[in-house]
N, CA, C and O atoms as a Tinker XYZ file with bonds, in Angstrom:
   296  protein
     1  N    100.813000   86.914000   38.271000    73     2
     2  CA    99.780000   87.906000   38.146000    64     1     3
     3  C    100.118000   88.836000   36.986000    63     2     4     5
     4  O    101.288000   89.135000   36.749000    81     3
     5  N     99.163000   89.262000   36.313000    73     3     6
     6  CA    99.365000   89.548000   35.357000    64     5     7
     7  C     99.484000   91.590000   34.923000    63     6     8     9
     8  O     99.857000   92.297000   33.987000    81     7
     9  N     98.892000   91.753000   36.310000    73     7    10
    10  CA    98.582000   93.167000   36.789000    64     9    11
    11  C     99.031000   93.547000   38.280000    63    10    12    13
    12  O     99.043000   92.748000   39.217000    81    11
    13  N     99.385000   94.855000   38.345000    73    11    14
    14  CA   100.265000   95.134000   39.206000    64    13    15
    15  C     99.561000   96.058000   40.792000    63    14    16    17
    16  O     98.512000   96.683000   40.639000    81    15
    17  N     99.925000   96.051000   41.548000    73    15    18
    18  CA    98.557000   96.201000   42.664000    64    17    19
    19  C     97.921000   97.299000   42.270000    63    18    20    21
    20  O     96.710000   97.393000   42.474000    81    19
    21  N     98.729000   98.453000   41.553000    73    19    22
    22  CA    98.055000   99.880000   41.916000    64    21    23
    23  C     96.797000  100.055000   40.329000    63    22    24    25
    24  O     95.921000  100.909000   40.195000    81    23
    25  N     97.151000   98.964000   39.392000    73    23    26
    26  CA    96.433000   99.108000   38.219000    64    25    27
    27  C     94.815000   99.606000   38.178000    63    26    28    29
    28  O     94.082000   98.628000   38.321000    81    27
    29  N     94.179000  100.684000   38.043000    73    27    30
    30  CA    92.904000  100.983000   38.094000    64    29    31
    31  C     91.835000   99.956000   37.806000    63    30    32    33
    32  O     92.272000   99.030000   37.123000    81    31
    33  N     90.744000   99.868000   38.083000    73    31    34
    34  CA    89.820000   99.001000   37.504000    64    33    35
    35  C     88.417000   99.595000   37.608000    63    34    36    37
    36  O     87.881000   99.745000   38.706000    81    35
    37  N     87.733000   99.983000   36.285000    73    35    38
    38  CA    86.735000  100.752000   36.689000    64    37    39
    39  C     85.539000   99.882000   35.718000    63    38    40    41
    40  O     85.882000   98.972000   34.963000    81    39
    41  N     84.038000  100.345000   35.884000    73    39    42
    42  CA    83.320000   99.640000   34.532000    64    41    43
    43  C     83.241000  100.257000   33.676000    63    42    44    45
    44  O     83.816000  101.342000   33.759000    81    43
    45  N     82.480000   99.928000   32.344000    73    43    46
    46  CA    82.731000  100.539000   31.341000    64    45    47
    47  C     80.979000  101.164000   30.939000    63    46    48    49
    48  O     80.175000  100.961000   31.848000    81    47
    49  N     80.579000  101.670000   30.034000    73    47    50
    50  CA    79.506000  102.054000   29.711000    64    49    51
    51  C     77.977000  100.357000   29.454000    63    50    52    53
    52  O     76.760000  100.253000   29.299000    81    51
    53  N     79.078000   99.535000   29.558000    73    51    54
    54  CA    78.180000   98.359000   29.345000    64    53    55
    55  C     78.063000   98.078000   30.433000    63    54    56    57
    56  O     77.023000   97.640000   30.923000    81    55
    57  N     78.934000   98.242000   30.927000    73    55    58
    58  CA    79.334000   97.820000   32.813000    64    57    59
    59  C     77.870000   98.491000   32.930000    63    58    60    61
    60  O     76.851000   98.015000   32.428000    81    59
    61  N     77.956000   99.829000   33.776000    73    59    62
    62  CA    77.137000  100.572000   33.875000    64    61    63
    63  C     75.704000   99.690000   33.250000    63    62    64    65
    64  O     74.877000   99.265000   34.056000    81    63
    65  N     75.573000   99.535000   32.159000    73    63    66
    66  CA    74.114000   99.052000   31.839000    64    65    67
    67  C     73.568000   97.883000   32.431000    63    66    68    69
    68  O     72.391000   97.572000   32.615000    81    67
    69  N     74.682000   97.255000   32.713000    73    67    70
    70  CA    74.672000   95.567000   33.440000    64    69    71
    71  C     74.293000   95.477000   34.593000    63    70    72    73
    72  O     73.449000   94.666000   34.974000    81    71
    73  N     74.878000   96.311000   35.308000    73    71    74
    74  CA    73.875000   97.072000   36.898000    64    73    75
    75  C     73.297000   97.252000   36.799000    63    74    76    77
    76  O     72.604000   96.843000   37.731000    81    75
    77  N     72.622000   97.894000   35.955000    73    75    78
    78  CA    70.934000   98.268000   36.354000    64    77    79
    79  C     70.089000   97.354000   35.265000    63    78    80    81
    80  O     68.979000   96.980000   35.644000    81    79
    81  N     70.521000   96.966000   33.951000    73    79    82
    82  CA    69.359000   95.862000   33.804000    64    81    83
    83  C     70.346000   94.741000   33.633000    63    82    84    85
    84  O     71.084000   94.815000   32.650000    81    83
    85  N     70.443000   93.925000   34.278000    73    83    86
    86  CA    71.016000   92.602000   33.954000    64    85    87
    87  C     71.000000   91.249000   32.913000    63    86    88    89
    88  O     69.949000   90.619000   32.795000    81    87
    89  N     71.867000   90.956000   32.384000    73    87    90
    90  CA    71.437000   90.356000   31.049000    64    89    91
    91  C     72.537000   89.230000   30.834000    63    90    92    93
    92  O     72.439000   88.427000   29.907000    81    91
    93  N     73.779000   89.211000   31.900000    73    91    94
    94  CA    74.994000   89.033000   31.014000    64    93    95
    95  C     75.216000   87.130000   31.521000    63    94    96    97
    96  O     76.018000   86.291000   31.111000    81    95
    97  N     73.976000   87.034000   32.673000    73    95    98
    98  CA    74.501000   85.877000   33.406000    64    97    99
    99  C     75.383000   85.791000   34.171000    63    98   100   101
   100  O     75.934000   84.709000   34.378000    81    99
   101  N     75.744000   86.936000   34.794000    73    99   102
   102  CA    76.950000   86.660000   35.840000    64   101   103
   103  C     76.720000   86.343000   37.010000    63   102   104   105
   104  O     75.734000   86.796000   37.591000    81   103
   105  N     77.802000   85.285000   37.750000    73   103   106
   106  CA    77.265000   84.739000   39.382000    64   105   107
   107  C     77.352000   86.089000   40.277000    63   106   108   109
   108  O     77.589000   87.210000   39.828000    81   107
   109  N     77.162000   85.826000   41.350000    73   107   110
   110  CA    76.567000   86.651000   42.337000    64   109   111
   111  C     78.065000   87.625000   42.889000    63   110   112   113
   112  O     78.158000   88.816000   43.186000    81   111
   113  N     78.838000   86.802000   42.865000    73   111   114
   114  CA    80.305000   87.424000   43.075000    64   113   115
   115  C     81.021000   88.045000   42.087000    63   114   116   117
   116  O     82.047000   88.686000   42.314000    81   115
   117  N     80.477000   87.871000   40.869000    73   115   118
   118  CA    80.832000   89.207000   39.695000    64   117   119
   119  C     80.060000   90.163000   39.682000    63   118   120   121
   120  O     80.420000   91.319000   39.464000    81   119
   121  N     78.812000   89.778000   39.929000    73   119   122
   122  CA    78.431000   91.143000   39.850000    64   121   123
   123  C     78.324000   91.759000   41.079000    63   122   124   125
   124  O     78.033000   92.953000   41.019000    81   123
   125  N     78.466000   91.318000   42.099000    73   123   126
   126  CA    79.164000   92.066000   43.574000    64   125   127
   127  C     80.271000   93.157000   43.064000    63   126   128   129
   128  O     80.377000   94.344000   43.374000    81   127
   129  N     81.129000   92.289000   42.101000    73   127   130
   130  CA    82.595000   92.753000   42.152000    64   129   131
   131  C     82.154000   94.227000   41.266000    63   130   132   133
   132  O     82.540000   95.379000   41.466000    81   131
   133  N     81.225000   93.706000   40.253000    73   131   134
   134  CA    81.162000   94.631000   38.654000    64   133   135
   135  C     80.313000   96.388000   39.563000    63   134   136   137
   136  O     80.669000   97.497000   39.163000    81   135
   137  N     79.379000   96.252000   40.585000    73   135   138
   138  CA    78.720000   97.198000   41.307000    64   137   139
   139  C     79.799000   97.691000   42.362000    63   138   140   141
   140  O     79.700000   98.812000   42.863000    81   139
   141  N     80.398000   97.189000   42.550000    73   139   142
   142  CA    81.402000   97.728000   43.504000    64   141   143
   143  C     82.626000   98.336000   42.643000    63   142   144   145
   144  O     83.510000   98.496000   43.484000    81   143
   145  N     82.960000   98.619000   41.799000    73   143   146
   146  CA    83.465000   99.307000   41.058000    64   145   147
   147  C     82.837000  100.296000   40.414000    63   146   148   149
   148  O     83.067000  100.179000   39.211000    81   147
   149  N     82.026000  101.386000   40.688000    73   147   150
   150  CA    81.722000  102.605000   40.449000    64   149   151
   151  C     81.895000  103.395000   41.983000    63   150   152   153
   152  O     81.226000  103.188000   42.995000    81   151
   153  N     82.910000  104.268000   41.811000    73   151   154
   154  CA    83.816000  104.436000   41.366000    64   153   155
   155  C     85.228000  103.667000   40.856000    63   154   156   157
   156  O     85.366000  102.517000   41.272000    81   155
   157  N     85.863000  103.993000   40.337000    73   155   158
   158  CA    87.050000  102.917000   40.026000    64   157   159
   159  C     88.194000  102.635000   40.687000    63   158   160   161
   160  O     88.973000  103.549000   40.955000    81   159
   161  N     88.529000  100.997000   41.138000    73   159   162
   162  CA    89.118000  101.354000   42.357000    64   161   163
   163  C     90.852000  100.500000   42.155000    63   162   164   165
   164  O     90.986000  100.030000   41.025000    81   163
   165  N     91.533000  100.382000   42.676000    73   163   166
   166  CA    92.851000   99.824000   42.355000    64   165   167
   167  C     92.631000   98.134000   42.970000    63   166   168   169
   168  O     92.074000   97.672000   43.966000    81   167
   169  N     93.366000   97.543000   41.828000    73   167   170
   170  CA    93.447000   95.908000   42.113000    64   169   171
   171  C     93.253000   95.688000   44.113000    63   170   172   173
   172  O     92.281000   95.393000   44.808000    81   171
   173  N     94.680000   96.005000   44.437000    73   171   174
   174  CA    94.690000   95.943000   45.760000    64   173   175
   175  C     94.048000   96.720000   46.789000    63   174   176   177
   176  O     94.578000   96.944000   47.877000    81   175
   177  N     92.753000   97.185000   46.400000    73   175   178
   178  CA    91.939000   98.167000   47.304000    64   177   179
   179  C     90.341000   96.974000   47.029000    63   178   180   181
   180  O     89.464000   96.692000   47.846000    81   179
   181  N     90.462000   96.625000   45.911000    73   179   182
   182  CA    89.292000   95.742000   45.553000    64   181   183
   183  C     89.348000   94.226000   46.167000    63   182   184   185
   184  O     88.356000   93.624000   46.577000    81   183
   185  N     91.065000   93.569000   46.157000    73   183   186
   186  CA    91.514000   92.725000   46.646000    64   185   187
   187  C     91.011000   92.409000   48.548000    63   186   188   189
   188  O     90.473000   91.400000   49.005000    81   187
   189  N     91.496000   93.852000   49.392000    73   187   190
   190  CA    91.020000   93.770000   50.548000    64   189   191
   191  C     89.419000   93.670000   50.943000    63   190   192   193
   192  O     88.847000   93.155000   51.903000    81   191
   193  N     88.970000   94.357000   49.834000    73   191   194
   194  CA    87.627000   94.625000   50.326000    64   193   195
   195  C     87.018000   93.492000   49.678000    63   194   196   197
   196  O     85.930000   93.391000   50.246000    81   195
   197  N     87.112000   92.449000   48.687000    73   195   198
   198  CA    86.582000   91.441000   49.061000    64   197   199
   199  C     86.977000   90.369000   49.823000    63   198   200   201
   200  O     86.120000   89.702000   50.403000    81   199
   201  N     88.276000   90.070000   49.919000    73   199   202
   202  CA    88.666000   89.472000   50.653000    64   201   203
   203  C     89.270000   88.092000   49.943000    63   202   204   205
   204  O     89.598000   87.072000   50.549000    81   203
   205  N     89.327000   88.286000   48.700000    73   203   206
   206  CA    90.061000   87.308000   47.354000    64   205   207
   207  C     91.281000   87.228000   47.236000    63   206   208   209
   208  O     91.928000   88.274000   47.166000    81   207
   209  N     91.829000   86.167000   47.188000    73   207   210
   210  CA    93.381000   85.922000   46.658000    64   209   211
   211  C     93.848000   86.574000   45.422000    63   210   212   213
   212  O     93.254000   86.076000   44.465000    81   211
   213  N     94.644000   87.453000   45.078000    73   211   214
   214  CA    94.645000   88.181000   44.477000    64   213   215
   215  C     94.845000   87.159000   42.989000    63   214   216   217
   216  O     95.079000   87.994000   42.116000    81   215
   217  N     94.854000   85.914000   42.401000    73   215   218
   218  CA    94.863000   85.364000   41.349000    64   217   219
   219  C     93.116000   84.971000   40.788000    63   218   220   221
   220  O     92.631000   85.032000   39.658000    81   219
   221  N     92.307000   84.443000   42.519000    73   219   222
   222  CA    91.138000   84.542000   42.003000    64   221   223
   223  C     90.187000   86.185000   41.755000    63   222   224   225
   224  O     89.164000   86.335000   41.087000    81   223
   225  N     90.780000   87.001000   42.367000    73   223   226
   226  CA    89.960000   87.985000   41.959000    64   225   227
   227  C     90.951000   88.355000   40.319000    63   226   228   229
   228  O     89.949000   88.571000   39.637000    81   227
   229  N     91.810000   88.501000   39.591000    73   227   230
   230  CA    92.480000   88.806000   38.616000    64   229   231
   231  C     91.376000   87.806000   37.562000    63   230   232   233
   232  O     90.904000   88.344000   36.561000    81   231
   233  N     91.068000   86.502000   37.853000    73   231   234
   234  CA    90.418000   85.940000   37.474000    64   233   235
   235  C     89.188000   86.463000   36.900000    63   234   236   237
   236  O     88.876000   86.718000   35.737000    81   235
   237  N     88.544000   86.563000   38.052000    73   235   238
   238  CA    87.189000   87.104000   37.821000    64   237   239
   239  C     86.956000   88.721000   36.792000    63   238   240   241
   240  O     86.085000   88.912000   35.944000    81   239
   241  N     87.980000   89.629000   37.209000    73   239   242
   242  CA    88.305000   90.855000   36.198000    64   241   243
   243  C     88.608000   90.647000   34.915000    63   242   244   245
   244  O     88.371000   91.336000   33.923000    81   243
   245  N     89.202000   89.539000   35.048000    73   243   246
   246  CA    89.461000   89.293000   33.386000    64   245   247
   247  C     88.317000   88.778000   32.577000    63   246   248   249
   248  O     88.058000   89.242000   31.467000    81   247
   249  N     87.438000   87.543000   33.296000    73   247   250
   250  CA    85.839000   87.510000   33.010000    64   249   251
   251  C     85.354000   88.775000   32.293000    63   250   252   253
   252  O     85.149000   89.133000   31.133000    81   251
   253  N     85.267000   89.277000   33.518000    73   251   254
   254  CA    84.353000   90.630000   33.117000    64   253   255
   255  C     84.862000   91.679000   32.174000    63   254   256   257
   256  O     84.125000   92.338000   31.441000    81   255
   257  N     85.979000   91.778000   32.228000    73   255   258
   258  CA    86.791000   92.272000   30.672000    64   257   259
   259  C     86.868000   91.629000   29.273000    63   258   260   261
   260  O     87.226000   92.282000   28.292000    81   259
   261  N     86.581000   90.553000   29.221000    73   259   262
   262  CA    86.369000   89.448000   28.156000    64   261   263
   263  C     84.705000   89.662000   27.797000    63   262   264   265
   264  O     84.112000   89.427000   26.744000    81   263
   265  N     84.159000   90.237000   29.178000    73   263   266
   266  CA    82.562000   90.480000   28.620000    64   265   267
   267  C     82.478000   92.237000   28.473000    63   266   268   269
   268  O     81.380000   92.793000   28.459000    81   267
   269  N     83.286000   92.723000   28.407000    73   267   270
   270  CA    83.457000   94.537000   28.053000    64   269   271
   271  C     82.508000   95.398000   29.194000    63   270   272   273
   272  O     81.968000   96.504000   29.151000    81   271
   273  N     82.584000   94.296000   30.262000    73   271   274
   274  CA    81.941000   95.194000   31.242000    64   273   275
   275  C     82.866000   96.351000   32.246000    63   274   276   277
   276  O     82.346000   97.205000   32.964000    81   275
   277  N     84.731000   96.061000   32.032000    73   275   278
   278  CA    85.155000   96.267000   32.585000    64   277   279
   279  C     86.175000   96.567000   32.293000    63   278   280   281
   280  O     86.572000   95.939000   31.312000    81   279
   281  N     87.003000   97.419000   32.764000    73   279   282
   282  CA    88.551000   98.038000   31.897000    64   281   283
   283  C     89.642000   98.140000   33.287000    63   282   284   285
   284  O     89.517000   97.939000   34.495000    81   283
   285  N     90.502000   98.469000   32.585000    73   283   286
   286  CA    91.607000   98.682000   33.359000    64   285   287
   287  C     92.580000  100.315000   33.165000    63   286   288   289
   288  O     92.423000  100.953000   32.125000    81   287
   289  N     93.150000  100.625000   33.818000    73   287   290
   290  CA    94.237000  101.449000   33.398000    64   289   291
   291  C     95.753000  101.890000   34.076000    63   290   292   293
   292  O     95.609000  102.958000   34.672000    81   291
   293  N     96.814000  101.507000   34.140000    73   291   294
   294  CA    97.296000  101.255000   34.391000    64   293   295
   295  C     98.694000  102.647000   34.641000    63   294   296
   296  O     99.777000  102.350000   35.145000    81   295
């Protein structure tokens, strides 16, 4: 894993735009993930509450960071 449990994960100003008009093509479980991050929440708080192995959800964050919907801070 490439990130450590307590690492922040919040969206970004595109994030934000992607919620409310959608454009980016994302499946139903990113953008679950991308709306459920306002406010910004820690790997392992996002981990329980979906209920993801913490390599496939790292997965999916990195998606959505590769599409600048999404940041980290550590």
């Amino acid at each position: 894993m490439l990130y450590e449990p307590d690492t922040v994960w919040g969206r970004t100003v595109a994030g934000d735009q992607e919620v409310t008009l959608p454009k980016s093509g994302l499946s139903v479980a990113q953008r679950r993930l991308l709306q459920q991050l306002a406010p910004p929440r820690t790997f392992t708080t996002l981990a329980a509450r979906f209920r993801l192995e913490p390599p496939k959800l790292e997965h999916e964050l990195l998606h959505l960071a590769q599409l600048e919907l999404v940041a980290f801070q550590r």
